[in-house]
GROMACS .gro file of C-alpha atoms in nm:
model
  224
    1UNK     CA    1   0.000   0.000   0.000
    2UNK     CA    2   0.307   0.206   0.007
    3UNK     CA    3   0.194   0.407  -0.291
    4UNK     CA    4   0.510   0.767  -0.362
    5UNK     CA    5   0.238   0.977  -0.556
    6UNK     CA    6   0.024   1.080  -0.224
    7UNK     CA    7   0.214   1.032   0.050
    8UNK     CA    8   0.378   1.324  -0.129
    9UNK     CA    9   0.067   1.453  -0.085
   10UNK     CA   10   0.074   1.500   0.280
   11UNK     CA   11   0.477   1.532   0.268
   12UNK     CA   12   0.473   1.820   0.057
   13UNK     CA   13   0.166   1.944   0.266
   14UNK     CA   14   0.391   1.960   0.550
   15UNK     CA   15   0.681   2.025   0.354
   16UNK     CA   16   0.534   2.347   0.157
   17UNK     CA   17   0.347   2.437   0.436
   18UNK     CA   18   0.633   2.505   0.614
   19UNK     CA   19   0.794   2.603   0.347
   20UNK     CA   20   0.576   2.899   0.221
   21UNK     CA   21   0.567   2.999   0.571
   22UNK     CA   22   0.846   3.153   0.631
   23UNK     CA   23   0.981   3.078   1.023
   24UNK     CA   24   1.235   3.065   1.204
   25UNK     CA   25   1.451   3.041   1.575
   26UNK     CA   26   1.758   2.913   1.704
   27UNK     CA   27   1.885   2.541   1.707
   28UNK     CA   28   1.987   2.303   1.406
   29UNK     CA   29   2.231   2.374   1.170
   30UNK     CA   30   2.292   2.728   1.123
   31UNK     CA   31   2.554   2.930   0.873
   32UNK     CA   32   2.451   3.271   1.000
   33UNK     CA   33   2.414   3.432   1.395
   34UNK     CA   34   2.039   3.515   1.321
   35UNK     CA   35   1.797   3.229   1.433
   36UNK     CA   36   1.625   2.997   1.240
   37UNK     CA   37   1.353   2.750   1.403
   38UNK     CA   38   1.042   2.680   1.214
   39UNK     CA   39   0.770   2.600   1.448
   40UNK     CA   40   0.505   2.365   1.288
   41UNK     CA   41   0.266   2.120   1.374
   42UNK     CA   42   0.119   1.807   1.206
   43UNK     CA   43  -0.192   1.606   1.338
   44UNK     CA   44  -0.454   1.362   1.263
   45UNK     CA   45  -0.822   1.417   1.244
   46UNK     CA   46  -1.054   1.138   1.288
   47UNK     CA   47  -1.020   0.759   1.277
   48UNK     CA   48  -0.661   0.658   1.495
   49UNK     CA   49  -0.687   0.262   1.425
   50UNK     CA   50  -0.529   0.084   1.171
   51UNK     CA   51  -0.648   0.113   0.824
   52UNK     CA   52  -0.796   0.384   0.942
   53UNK     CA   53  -0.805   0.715   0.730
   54UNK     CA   54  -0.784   1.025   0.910
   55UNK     CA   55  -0.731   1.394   0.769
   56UNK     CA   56  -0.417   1.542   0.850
   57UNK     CA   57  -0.326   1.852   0.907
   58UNK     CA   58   0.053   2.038   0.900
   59UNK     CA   59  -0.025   2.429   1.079
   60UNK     CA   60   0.280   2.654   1.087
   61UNK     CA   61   0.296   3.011   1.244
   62UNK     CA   62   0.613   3.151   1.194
   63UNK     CA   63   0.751   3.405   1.458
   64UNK     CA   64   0.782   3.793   1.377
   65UNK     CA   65   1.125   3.886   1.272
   66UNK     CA   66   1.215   3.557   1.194
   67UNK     CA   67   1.397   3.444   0.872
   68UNK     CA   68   1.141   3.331   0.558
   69UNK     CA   69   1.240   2.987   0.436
   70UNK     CA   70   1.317   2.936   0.123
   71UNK     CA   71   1.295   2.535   0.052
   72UNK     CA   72   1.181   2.257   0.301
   73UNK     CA   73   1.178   1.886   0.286
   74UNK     CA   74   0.892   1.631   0.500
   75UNK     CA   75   0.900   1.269   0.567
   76UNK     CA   76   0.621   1.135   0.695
   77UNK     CA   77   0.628   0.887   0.922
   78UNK     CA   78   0.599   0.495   0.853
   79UNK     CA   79   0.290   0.456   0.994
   80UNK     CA   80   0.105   0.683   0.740
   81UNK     CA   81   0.044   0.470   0.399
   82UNK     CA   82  -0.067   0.550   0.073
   83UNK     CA   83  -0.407   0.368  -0.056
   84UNK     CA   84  -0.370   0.281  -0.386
   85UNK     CA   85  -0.703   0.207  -0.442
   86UNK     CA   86  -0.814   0.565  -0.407
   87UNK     CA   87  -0.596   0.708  -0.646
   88UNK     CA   88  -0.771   0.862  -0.931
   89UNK     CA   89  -0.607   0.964  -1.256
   90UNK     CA   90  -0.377   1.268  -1.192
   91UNK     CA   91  -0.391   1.623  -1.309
   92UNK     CA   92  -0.099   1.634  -1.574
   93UNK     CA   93   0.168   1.877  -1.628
   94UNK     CA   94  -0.035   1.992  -1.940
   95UNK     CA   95  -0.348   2.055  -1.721
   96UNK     CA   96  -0.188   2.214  -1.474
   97UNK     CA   97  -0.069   2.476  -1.701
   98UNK     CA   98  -0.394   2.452  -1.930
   99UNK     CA   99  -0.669   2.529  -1.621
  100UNK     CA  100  -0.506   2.470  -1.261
  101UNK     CA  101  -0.606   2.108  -1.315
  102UNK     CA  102  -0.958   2.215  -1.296
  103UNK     CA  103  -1.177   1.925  -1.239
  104UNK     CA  104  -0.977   1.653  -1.129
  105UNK     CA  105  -0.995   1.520  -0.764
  106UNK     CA  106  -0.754   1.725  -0.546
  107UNK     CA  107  -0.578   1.588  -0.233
  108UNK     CA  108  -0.659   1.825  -0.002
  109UNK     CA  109  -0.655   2.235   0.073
  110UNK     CA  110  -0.453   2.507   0.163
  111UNK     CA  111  -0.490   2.820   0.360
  112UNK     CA  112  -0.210   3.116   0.385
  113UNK     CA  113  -0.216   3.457   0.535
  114UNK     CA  114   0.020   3.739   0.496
  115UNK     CA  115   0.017   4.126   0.597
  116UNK     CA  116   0.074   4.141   0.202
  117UNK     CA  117  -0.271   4.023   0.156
  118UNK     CA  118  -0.635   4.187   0.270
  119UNK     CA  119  -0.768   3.863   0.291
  120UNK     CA  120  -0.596   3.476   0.339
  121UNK     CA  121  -0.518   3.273  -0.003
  122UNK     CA  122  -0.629   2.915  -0.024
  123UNK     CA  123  -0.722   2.684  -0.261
  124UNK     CA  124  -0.731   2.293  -0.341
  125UNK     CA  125  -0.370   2.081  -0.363
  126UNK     CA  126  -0.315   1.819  -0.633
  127UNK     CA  127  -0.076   1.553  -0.744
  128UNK     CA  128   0.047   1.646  -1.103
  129UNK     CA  129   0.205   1.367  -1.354
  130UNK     CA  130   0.462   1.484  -1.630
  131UNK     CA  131   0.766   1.540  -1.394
  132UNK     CA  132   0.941   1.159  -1.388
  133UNK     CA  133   0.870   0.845  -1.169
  134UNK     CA  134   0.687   1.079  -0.920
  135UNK     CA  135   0.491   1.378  -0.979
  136UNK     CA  136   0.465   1.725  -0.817
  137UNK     CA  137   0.258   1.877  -0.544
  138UNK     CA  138   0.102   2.173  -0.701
  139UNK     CA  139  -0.059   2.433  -0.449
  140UNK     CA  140  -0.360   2.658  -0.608
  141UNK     CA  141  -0.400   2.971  -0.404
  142UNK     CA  142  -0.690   3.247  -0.492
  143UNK     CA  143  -0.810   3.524  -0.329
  144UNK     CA  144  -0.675   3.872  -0.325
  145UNK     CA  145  -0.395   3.768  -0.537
  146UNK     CA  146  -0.350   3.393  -0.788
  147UNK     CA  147  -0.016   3.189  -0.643
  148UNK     CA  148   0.104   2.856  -0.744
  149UNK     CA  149   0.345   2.660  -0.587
  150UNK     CA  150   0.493   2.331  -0.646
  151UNK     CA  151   0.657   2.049  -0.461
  152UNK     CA  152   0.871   1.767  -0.537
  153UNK     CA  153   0.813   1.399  -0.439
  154UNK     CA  154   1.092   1.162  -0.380
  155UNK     CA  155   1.060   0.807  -0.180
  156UNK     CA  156   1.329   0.763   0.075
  157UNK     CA  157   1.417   0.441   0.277
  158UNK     CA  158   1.061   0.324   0.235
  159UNK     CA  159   0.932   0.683   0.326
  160UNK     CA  160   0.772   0.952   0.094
  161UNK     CA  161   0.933   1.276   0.124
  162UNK     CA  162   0.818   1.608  -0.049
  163UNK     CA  163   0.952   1.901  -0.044
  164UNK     CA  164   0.891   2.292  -0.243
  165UNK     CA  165   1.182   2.421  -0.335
  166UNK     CA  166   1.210   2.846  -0.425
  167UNK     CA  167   0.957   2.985  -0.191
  168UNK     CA  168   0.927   3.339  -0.290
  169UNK     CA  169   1.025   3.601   0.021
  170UNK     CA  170   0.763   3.716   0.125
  171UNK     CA  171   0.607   3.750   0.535
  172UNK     CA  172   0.353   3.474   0.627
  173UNK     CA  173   0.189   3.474   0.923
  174UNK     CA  174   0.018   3.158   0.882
  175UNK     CA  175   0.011   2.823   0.675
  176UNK     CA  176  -0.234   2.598   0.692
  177UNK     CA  177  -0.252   2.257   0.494
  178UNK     CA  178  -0.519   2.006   0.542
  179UNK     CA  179  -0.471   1.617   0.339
  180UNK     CA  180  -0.874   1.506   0.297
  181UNK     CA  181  -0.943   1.185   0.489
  182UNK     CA  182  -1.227   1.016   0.518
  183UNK     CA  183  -1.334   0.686   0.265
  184UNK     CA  184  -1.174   0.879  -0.064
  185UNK     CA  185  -0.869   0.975   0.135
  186UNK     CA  186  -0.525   0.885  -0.022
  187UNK     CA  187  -0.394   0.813   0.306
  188UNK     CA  188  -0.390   0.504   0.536
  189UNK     CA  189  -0.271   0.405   0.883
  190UNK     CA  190  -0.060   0.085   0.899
  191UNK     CA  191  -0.135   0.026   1.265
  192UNK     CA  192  -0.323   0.247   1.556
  193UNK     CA  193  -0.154   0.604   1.611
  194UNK     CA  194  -0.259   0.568   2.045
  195UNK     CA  195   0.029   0.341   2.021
  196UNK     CA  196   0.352   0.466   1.997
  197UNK     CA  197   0.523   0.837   1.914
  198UNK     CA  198   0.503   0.868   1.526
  199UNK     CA  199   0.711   1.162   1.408
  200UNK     CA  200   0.826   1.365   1.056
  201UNK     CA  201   1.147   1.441   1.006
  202UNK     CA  202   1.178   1.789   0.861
  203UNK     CA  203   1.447   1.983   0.703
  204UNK     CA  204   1.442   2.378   0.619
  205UNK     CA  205   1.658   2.643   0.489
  206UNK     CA  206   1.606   2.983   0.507
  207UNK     CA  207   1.637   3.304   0.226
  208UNK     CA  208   1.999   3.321   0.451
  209UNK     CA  209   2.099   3.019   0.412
  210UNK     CA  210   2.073   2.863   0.700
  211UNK     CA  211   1.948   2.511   0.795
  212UNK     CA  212   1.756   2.315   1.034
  213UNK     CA  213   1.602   1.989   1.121
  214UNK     CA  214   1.403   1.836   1.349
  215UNK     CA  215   1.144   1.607   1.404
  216UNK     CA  216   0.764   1.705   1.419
  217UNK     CA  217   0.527   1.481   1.625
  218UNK     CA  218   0.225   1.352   1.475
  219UNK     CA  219  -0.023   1.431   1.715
  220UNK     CA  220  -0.370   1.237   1.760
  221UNK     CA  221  -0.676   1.194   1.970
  222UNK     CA  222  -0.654   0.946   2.168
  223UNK     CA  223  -0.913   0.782   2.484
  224UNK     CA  224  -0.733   0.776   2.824
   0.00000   0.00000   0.00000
């Protein structure tokens, strides 16, 4: 069930989430004396049991004076699964650029505010084809202003990874991501998440240059 198109899904979710959101503190690897800790968040909503399918959802809220990040990489971790039975056909490359891959199923939604904005921007996430073995996260924001943003896929040690690469500089005070769930959700649990500590592993560098990792708990709710 181990399926690299969507678990990219929720990878780059947490991956461009964080990414577009532009954080920062002070531990990890650094190459400059300003801080750089992304603070970010990734939990399950719904059904904790094994094949289960739950929504997940990566928040970031980046701290004020902070560097912006400029590329971030996610691995989920190996108790999140891809179903490959609810995989439909992907928007392609050509679609993408055609529409916004209007009218094919997306994987789930994104939310982003900025002081450069009125309003938030948000729109649907999909999987896009044309770009190798794996394809692409493509984020479709509207509101005050059209964005796109993209994420790569790659499958690492049994674990999907995405990441978005470029993030414009810009101040975000928010990022919010949410991977559907539910019976067409693309993602599965292998066993119950009350049972155990499942974590991502996450890796950002900021506009500066600098670099840091650390591992983001994958929080649930649980009974007792």
């Amino acid at each position: 069930m181990r399926h690299p198109t969507i678990a990219v899904c929720a990878l780059a979710a947490v991956a461009l989430a964080m990414a577009a959101a532009g954080c920062g503190g002070g531990s990890g690897t650094s190459t400059s004396s300003e801080p750089f800790q992304p603070q970010a968040s990734l939990k399950a909503v719904g059904g904790t049991a094994r094949t289960e399918k739950p929504a997940f959802v990566v928040d970031v809220a980046p701290r004020p004076g902070d560097p912006n990040i400029r590329s971030v990489a996610v691995t989920l971790p190996p108790v999140v699964l891809v179903d490959p039975t609810a995989i439909r056909q992907l928007c392609t490359r050509k679609d993408l650029k055609a529409d916004r891959c209007a009218g094919h199923q997306r994987v789930g939604f994104a939310r982003v505010r900025s002081p450069a904005y009125p309003a938030p921007l948000s729109g649907p996430v999909y999987a896009v084809s044309g770009y190798g073995a794996l394809p692409h996260l493509a984020y479709v924001l509207g509101g005050p202003a059209e964005v796109l943003l993209e994420g790569r896929i790659v499958s690492t040690h049994g674990r999907i990874q995405a990441g978005a690469d470029d993030i414009p500089d810009a101040p975000v005070t928010s990022f919010e991501l949410t991977i559907d769930g539910g019976k067409g959700g693309y993602l599965v649990l292998s066993r119950d998440l009350c049972h155990g500590n499942p974590t991502a592993d996450a890796t950002f560098r900021s506009q500066e240059g600098q670099v840091h990792e650390e591992e983001i708990p994958l929080t649930a709710e649980c009974e007792g």
